[in-house]
Amino acid sequence: MRTITRRSFLAASAVSAGLMGLAGCDGAQAPAAGDGAAAPSADSYPIDPDGEGVEAKWASEEVRDGWTRVTQEGGATLGVMDAARIIQVDGYAFRDMNGDGKLELWEDWRQSADDRAAALAAALPAEECIKLMWHGGDTSMGGGPGGPGAEASEETEKYDLVKAGSRAGVSRLSSDLESCASDISWINDVQEICEQSEWGIPYLNSTDQYQLFGLPDNLAIAASMDKDVWRKAGMWLGRAWRATGVRCLLGPQVDVYSQPLGCRFSGSVGEDPALNRDFTAAFSGGLQSTWGDDDATDDQGWGKDSVAAMLKHYVGEGSVEGGRNDHADPGRYNVFPGDNFNAHLVPFLDGGLHLDSTTGQMDAVMPCYGVAYDEDEKYGELVGAGYNKRNLDILRNAGWDGMFCTDWGIINQQTYGVGSLTEAQRYEKMVNAGIDQYGGAYMYDTGMEAYEALVAELGEEGALERVRESARRIAKVMIHVSLFEQPYSDVASAREVLESEAAAAFGLEAAEKSVVMLKNAGGVIKEGGLGAGAKVYMPVKKTEPNMFVVMMGGDATPTFDTAVEADLLGDYDVVSDGVEGEDIVSLSAEELADVQYAIVKVKNPTDPNDGVTGGVSLMGGDTGEPLVYHPITLQYRPYTADSDAVRKESIAHVNEAGEYENRSYFGQSASASNESDLDLVLELREKLPEGAKIILLVEATRPMVFSEIEPYVDVILFAWNMQGGLQNAAWANIIKGEVEPTGLLNAQHPANMETVEASYEDVPRDLECYVDSEGNTYEFCFGLNWSGVIDDERTATYKAAPLTEPETEVTPGE
């Protein structure tokens, strides 16, 4: 073992190649007391560095992306841009975050995360605490000012908000190997700026969830009803995000979507509290722990691959009145006509507080936008969830000490119930309710104005104590994901994860387990498939570009696709239509005379308006048209909401000014934007020869009314958000009989729109469900395999009556 001190570090770096075998970890866990790295007592700090002659237990390794990695026996792996930021104490290496030449308690990886976070917060002045209490300034937005790929007239402009103190933000980093190098270079630049700052506090880079390795979205993998799949999904996604510089997921979204109409249904995991609870515990546990194997069985707790989970959206977003989008005023109210508010707490209290992981609890929570509505304020003040102290305190009173971060823009955009206040007053109210970070633009001056109001309200000592409390929780998240030790990323590690064969194999397995077979008349889907040489027709479908994507600068060119790629179907004899320019040249009935099977893919009926026309758009601009409330349709053909089941007066009927406003859509109509999907299937049935079987692939974002389309097809394979890549291979493998379908419905599918109108927004599984021509009911937990209706441990577990209360005690705030 060499003798190396801080003063000889630079020279030591050049000769460290022979010491690369030294063990180390990037984790935030303090080593066990018996391994020689036990933590000193709290009153020992600050500690002077070792003098000359003290034996070193660490080595350094230069990596290609410009920063220096430090490894050490029995201790944390460190990363620095500036070698002078390394200090040696008791032979171990530490990052000298504040550059004072001494080891502070918060810099000592031997101490617990709780103690380190508390020590740092106690040392910070109010101004530094306020700088930490923002998440998501423009600096961090991919493609925006200062984000990956951003353009700036001067180099300094790229990182001006970081230099001003911003220490957290969301980036949408590229998932492909070609682009991740520039993303990693960007986050490393950000972390270098932070390293050189007065306190050396790093940057907490977060991301909205996006899928990798061919994995379907969470709603789809929830249909596997398999905790191993959920945990491994969290693990693999976490490894990839961590490798590319992300340390916090803005998710998973675990709202109980107890109504089928919800516009954000596709982002959640289903409608059943127990299912959402178990998904939360497994996926978040997989995400937050570092695993010593690829099967997510060797749980090592917080470590080198860990990513913090920020569960969202707390609480009740799944019961938005009318299913509307809560990003705009028409969707501001969450309603509870079934008095079932507490059921929506289950994923957070019983799932998030009891993860399937030694990390224990979710590290952060994002409140929803909506107002939990009751005319008598049974669920708290009629303000957005980020201001609702009653409900935020439920988690605190249950023993949770993590970080609350608001959804984006609640002090300057979605100002539900607080529109009459100034931005500083909103910020003060938010902090008084218990929020630690504001999701949105970095507005330090607004924060300081709010702090002065806190001083007037609580006194200097009380105000400082309050913001230090938030600083402590924020710092604890950073410590859990190793930012105080190793904030940097490198391309080689990212490439290793993104190119993992094990991850790709799991992606395909998860996609296959996400498919639910709803219909299999005559046993078309079976082991061995359709038969060698079976003649299969796949019509070409034209899809117009998503107008929102086009508005954001995306491709405006329509696409032409078949249900799956022909080569995925092996030795089947596949025929398809032609394309000339922007027109499909369809095969005629005569040309299809010997076809035995047809495979066609459709979307669920897609409502283009999300329940409103006119008024202020989701993009924030005034349309110039009067606001009109509409039903959200789950059927292909036009629908008018005029049955007796439709509410003639909305439950929530107060606008921002406190005036009466009836938000009922009684008598209004809605039309699906993809009615042509139904026409495609009906036309296909007409021109296919007698006896030919139609295999329908349904790609859905909401439940749907199947009565219009089911009678005309022989097989229905259903999945949520299955889009290309390995998902198409999953469809094909099931059709070929190589994989048996095992998925189960994680939401009911209604018999008609009348039962949808009669159901309660807050009560799961209260629909009359569709019964198909085979006599099967498209009920929660229904699915077919080769033998028929699935009846196994999963159905025995989840078919139980929906939970209405969490096991964890519910104690609201005052």
JSON list of C-alpha atoms in Angstrom, two decimals, residues 29-138:
[
{"chain": "A", "resi": 29, "resn": "GLN", "atom": "CA", "xyz": [-24.30, 3.79, 2.77]},
{"chain": "A", "resi": 30, "resn": "ALA", "atom": "CA", "xyz": [-21.86, 4.25, 5.64]},
{"chain": "A", "resi": 31, "resn": "PRO", "atom": "CA", "xyz": [-19.55, 1.21, 5.93]},
{"chain": "A", "resi": 32, "resn": "ALA", "atom": "CA", "xyz": [-20.16, -1.14, 8.83]},
{"chain": "A", "resi": 33, "resn": "ALA", "atom": "CA", "xyz": [-18.36, -0.30, 12.04]},
{"chain": "A", "resi": 34, "resn": "GLY", "atom": "CA", "xyz": [-16.22, -3.41, 11.89]},
{"chain": "A", "resi": 35, "resn": "ASP", "atom": "CA", "xyz": [-14.58, -2.70, 8.53]},
{"chain": "A", "resi": 36, "resn": "GLY", "atom": "CA", "xyz": [-12.13, -0.08, 9.72]},
{"chain": "A", "resi": 37, "resn": "ALA", "atom": "CA", "xyz": [-14.13, 2.88, 8.45]},
{"chain": "A", "resi": 38, "resn": "ALA", "atom": "CA", "xyz": [-16.36, 3.57, 11.44]},
{"chain": "A", "resi": 39, "resn": "ALA", "atom": "CA", "xyz": [-17.62, 7.15, 11.69]},
{"chain": "A", "resi": 40, "resn": "PRO", "atom": "CA", "xyz": [-16.09, 9.55, 14.24]},
{"chain": "A", "resi": 41, "resn": "SER", "atom": "CA", "xyz": [-18.31, 11.18, 16.83]},
{"chain": "A", "resi": 42, "resn": "ALA", "atom": "CA", "xyz": [-20.22, 14.28, 15.75]},
{"chain": "A", "resi": 43, "resn": "ASP", "atom": "CA", "xyz": [-18.18, 16.54, 18.02]},
{"chain": "A", "resi": 44, "resn": "SER", "atom": "CA", "xyz": [-14.96, 15.59, 16.19]},
{"chain": "A", "resi": 45, "resn": "TYR", "atom": "CA", "xyz": [-15.66, 17.89, 13.25]},
{"chain": "A", "resi": 46, "resn": "PRO", "atom": "CA", "xyz": [-14.18, 19.69, 11.49]},
{"chain": "A", "resi": 47, "resn": "ILE", "atom": "CA", "xyz": [-11.26, 17.25, 11.17]},
{"chain": "A", "resi": 48, "resn": "ASP", "atom": "CA", "xyz": [-7.83, 18.20, 9.89]},
{"chain": "A", "resi": 49, "resn": "PRO", "atom": "CA", "xyz": [-6.40, 16.12, 7.02]},
{"chain": "A", "resi": 50, "resn": "ASP", "atom": "CA", "xyz": [-3.74, 13.50, 7.58]},
{"chain": "A", "resi": 51, "resn": "GLY", "atom": "CA", "xyz": [-0.17, 14.61, 7.78]},
{"chain": "A", "resi": 52, "resn": "GLU", "atom": "CA", "xyz": [2.66, 13.15, 5.72]},
{"chain": "A", "resi": 53, "resn": "GLY", "atom": "CA", "xyz": [3.38, 9.47, 6.24]},
{"chain": "A", "resi": 54, "resn": "VAL", "atom": "CA", "xyz": [-0.20, 8.27, 6.86]},
{"chain": "A", "resi": 55, "resn": "GLU", "atom": "CA", "xyz": [-0.87, 5.17, 4.83]},
{"chain": "A", "resi": 56, "resn": "ALA", "atom": "CA", "xyz": [-3.46, 5.74, 2.12]},
{"chain": "A", "resi": 57, "resn": "LYS", "atom": "CA", "xyz": [-6.31, 3.34, 1.49]},
{"chain": "A", "resi": 58, "resn": "TRP", "atom": "CA", "xyz": [-7.32, 4.83, -1.82]},
{"chain": "A", "resi": 59, "resn": "ALA", "atom": "CA", "xyz": [-6.22, 5.08, -5.42]},
{"chain": "A", "resi": 60, "resn": "SER", "atom": "CA", "xyz": [-7.15, 7.36, -8.32]},
{"chain": "A", "resi": 61, "resn": "GLU", "atom": "CA", "xyz": [-8.18, 6.53, -11.86]},
{"chain": "A", "resi": 62, "resn": "GLU", "atom": "CA", "xyz": [-8.39, 9.01, -14.72]},
{"chain": "A", "resi": 63, "resn": "VAL", "atom": "CA", "xyz": [-11.42, 8.33, -16.91]},
{"chain": "A", "resi": 64, "resn": "ARG", "atom": "CA", "xyz": [-11.82, 9.51, -20.46]},
{"chain": "A", "resi": 65, "resn": "ASP", "atom": "CA", "xyz": [-14.54, 12.10, -19.78]},
{"chain": "A", "resi": 66, "resn": "GLY", "atom": "CA", "xyz": [-12.23, 14.43, -17.93]},
{"chain": "A", "resi": 67, "resn": "TRP", "atom": "CA", "xyz": [-12.97, 13.74, -14.27]},
{"chain": "A", "resi": 68, "resn": "THR", "atom": "CA", "xyz": [-11.01, 11.68, -11.77]},
{"chain": "A", "resi": 69, "resn": "ARG", "atom": "CA", "xyz": [-12.39, 8.58, -10.09]},
{"chain": "A", "resi": 70, "resn": "VAL", "atom": "CA", "xyz": [-11.09, 7.67, -6.64]},
{"chain": "A", "resi": 71, "resn": "THR", "atom": "CA", "xyz": [-11.51, 4.11, -5.40]},
{"chain": "A", "resi": 72, "resn": "GLN", "atom": "CA", "xyz": [-10.71, 2.85, -1.93]},
{"chain": "A", "resi": 73, "resn": "GLU", "atom": "CA", "xyz": [-10.83, -0.30, 0.13]},
{"chain": "A", "resi": 74, "resn": "GLY", "atom": "CA", "xyz": [-13.90, -0.35, 2.37]},
{"chain": "A", "resi": 75, "resn": "GLY", "atom": "CA", "xyz": [-14.98, 3.11, 1.36]},
{"chain": "A", "resi": 76, "resn": "ALA", "atom": "CA", "xyz": [-16.97, 5.19, -1.08]},
{"chain": "A", "resi": 77, "resn": "THR", "atom": "CA", "xyz": [-15.91, 5.79, -4.68]},
{"chain": "A", "resi": 78, "resn": "LEU", "atom": "CA", "xyz": [-15.40, 9.50, -5.33]},
{"chain": "A", "resi": 79, "resn": "GLY", "atom": "CA", "xyz": [-15.46, 11.65, -8.44]},
{"chain": "A", "resi": 80, "resn": "VAL", "atom": "CA", "xyz": [-13.89, 15.09, -8.88]},
{"chain": "A", "resi": 81, "resn": "MET", "atom": "CA", "xyz": [-12.93, 17.44, -11.68]},
{"chain": "A", "resi": 82, "resn": "ASP", "atom": "CA", "xyz": [-10.48, 19.31, -9.46]},
{"chain": "A", "resi": 83, "resn": "ALA", "atom": "CA", "xyz": [-7.98, 17.07, -7.65]},
{"chain": "A", "resi": 84, "resn": "ALA", "atom": "CA", "xyz": [-7.59, 19.73, -4.98]},
{"chain": "A", "resi": 85, "resn": "ARG", "atom": "CA", "xyz": [-11.10, 18.82, -3.80]},
{"chain": "A", "resi": 86, "resn": "ILE", "atom": "CA", "xyz": [-9.79, 15.52, -2.37]},
{"chain": "A", "resi": 87, "resn": "ILE", "atom": "CA", "xyz": [-8.84, 15.42, 1.29]},
{"chain": "A", "resi": 88, "resn": "GLN", "atom": "CA", "xyz": [-7.36, 12.44, 3.18]},
{"chain": "A", "resi": 89, "resn": "VAL", "atom": "CA", "xyz": [-8.44, 11.61, 6.74]},
{"chain": "A", "resi": 90, "resn": "ASP", "atom": "CA", "xyz": [-7.57, 8.34, 8.56]},
{"chain": "A", "resi": 91, "resn": "GLY", "atom": "CA", "xyz": [-6.10, 7.14, 5.28]},
{"chain": "A", "resi": 92, "resn": "TYR", "atom": "CA", "xyz": [-9.42, 7.50, 3.44]},
{"chain": "A", "resi": 93, "resn": "ALA", "atom": "CA", "xyz": [-10.30, 9.97, 0.70]},
{"chain": "A", "resi": 94, "resn": "PHE", "atom": "CA", "xyz": [-13.18, 12.44, 0.94]},
{"chain": "A", "resi": 95, "resn": "ARG", "atom": "CA", "xyz": [-14.50, 15.23, -1.25]},
{"chain": "A", "resi": 96, "resn": "ASP", "atom": "CA", "xyz": [-13.77, 18.60, 0.31]},
{"chain": "A", "resi": 97, "resn": "MET", "atom": "CA", "xyz": [-17.06, 20.06, -0.86]},
{"chain": "A", "resi": 98, "resn": "ASN", "atom": "CA", "xyz": [-16.66, 23.56, 0.55]},
{"chain": "A", "resi": 99, "resn": "GLY", "atom": "CA", "xyz": [-12.91, 23.70, -0.15]},
{"chain": "A", "resi": 100, "resn": "ASP", "atom": "CA", "xyz": [-11.89, 24.72, 3.37]},
{"chain": "A", "resi": 101, "resn": "GLY", "atom": "CA", "xyz": [-9.20, 22.06, 3.72]},
{"chain": "A", "resi": 102, "resn": "LYS", "atom": "CA", "xyz": [-11.00, 20.27, 6.56]},
{"chain": "A", "resi": 103, "resn": "LEU", "atom": "CA", "xyz": [-13.45, 17.38, 6.74]},
{"chain": "A", "resi": 104, "resn": "GLU", "atom": "CA", "xyz": [-16.95, 18.44, 7.76]},
{"chain": "A", "resi": 105, "resn": "LEU", "atom": "CA", "xyz": [-19.50, 15.94, 8.98]},
{"chain": "A", "resi": 106, "resn": "TRP", "atom": "CA", "xyz": [-21.64, 16.31, 5.85]},
{"chain": "A", "resi": 107, "resn": "GLU", "atom": "CA", "xyz": [-18.58, 15.52, 3.70]},
{"chain": "A", "resi": 108, "resn": "ASP", "atom": "CA", "xyz": [-17.90, 12.26, 5.57]},
{"chain": "A", "resi": 109, "resn": "TRP", "atom": "CA", "xyz": [-19.34, 9.24, 3.78]},
{"chain": "A", "resi": 110, "resn": "ARG", "atom": "CA", "xyz": [-18.89, 7.19, 6.97]},
{"chain": "A", "resi": 111, "resn": "GLN", "atom": "CA", "xyz": [-21.79, 9.06, 8.56]},
{"chain": "A", "resi": 112, "resn": "SER", "atom": "CA", "xyz": [-25.45, 8.24, 7.93]},
{"chain": "A", "resi": 113, "resn": "ALA", "atom": "CA", "xyz": [-27.41, 10.11, 5.27]},
{"chain": "A", "resi": 114, "resn": "ASP", "atom": "CA", "xyz": [-29.70, 11.53, 7.97]},
{"chain": "A", "resi": 115, "resn": "ASP", "atom": "CA", "xyz": [-26.84, 12.92, 10.04]},
{"chain": "A", "resi": 116, "resn": "ARG", "atom": "CA", "xyz": [-24.98, 14.33, 7.04]},
{"chain": "A", "resi": 117, "resn": "ALA", "atom": "CA", "xyz": [-28.07, 16.07, 5.67]},
{"chain": "A", "resi": 118, "resn": "ALA", "atom": "CA", "xyz": [-28.88, 17.54, 9.07]},
{"chain": "A", "resi": 119, "resn": "ALA", "atom": "CA", "xyz": [-25.32, 18.78, 9.54]},
{"chain": "A", "resi": 120, "resn": "LEU", "atom": "CA", "xyz": [-25.25, 20.53, 6.18]},
{"chain": "A", "resi": 121, "resn": "ALA", "atom": "CA", "xyz": [-28.67, 22.11, 6.66]},
{"chain": "A", "resi": 122, "resn": "ALA", "atom": "CA", "xyz": [-27.68, 23.40, 10.10]},
{"chain": "A", "resi": 123, "resn": "ALA", "atom": "CA", "xyz": [-24.69, 25.14, 8.55]},
{"chain": "A", "resi": 124, "resn": "LEU", "atom": "CA", "xyz": [-26.49, 26.77, 5.63]},
{"chain": "A", "resi": 125, "resn": "PRO", "atom": "CA", "xyz": [-27.73, 30.36, 5.78]},
{"chain": "A", "resi": 126, "resn": "ALA", "atom": "CA", "xyz": [-31.29, 31.04, 4.65]},
{"chain": "A", "resi": 127, "resn": "GLU", "atom": "CA", "xyz": [-30.14, 32.26, 1.23]},
{"chain": "A", "resi": 128, "resn": "GLU", "atom": "CA", "xyz": [-28.47, 28.93, 0.44]},
{"chain": "A", "resi": 129, "resn": "CYS", "atom": "CA", "xyz": [-31.50, 26.97, 1.64]},
{"chain": "A", "resi": 130, "resn": "ILE", "atom": "CA", "xyz": [-33.76, 28.98, -0.66]},
{"chain": "A", "resi": 131, "resn": "LYS", "atom": "CA", "xyz": [-31.47, 28.20, -3.61]},
{"chain": "A", "resi": 132, "resn": "LEU", "atom": "CA", "xyz": [-32.02, 24.50, -3.02]},
{"chain": "A", "resi": 133, "resn": "MET", "atom": "CA", "xyz": [-35.80, 24.79, -2.89]},
{"chain": "A", "resi": 134, "resn": "TRP", "atom": "CA", "xyz": [-36.37, 24.84, -6.68]},
{"chain": "A", "resi": 135, "resn": "HIS", "atom": "CA", "xyz": [-36.53, 21.98, -9.15]},
{"chain": "A", "resi": 136, "resn": "GLY", "atom": "CA", "xyz": [-36.72, 22.34, -12.89]},
{"chain": "A", "resi": 137, "resn": "GLY", "atom": "CA", "xyz": [-35.36, 25.70, -13.99]},
{"chain": "A", "resi": 138, "resn": "ASP", "atom": "CA", "xyz": [-34.80, 26.30, -17.71]}
]
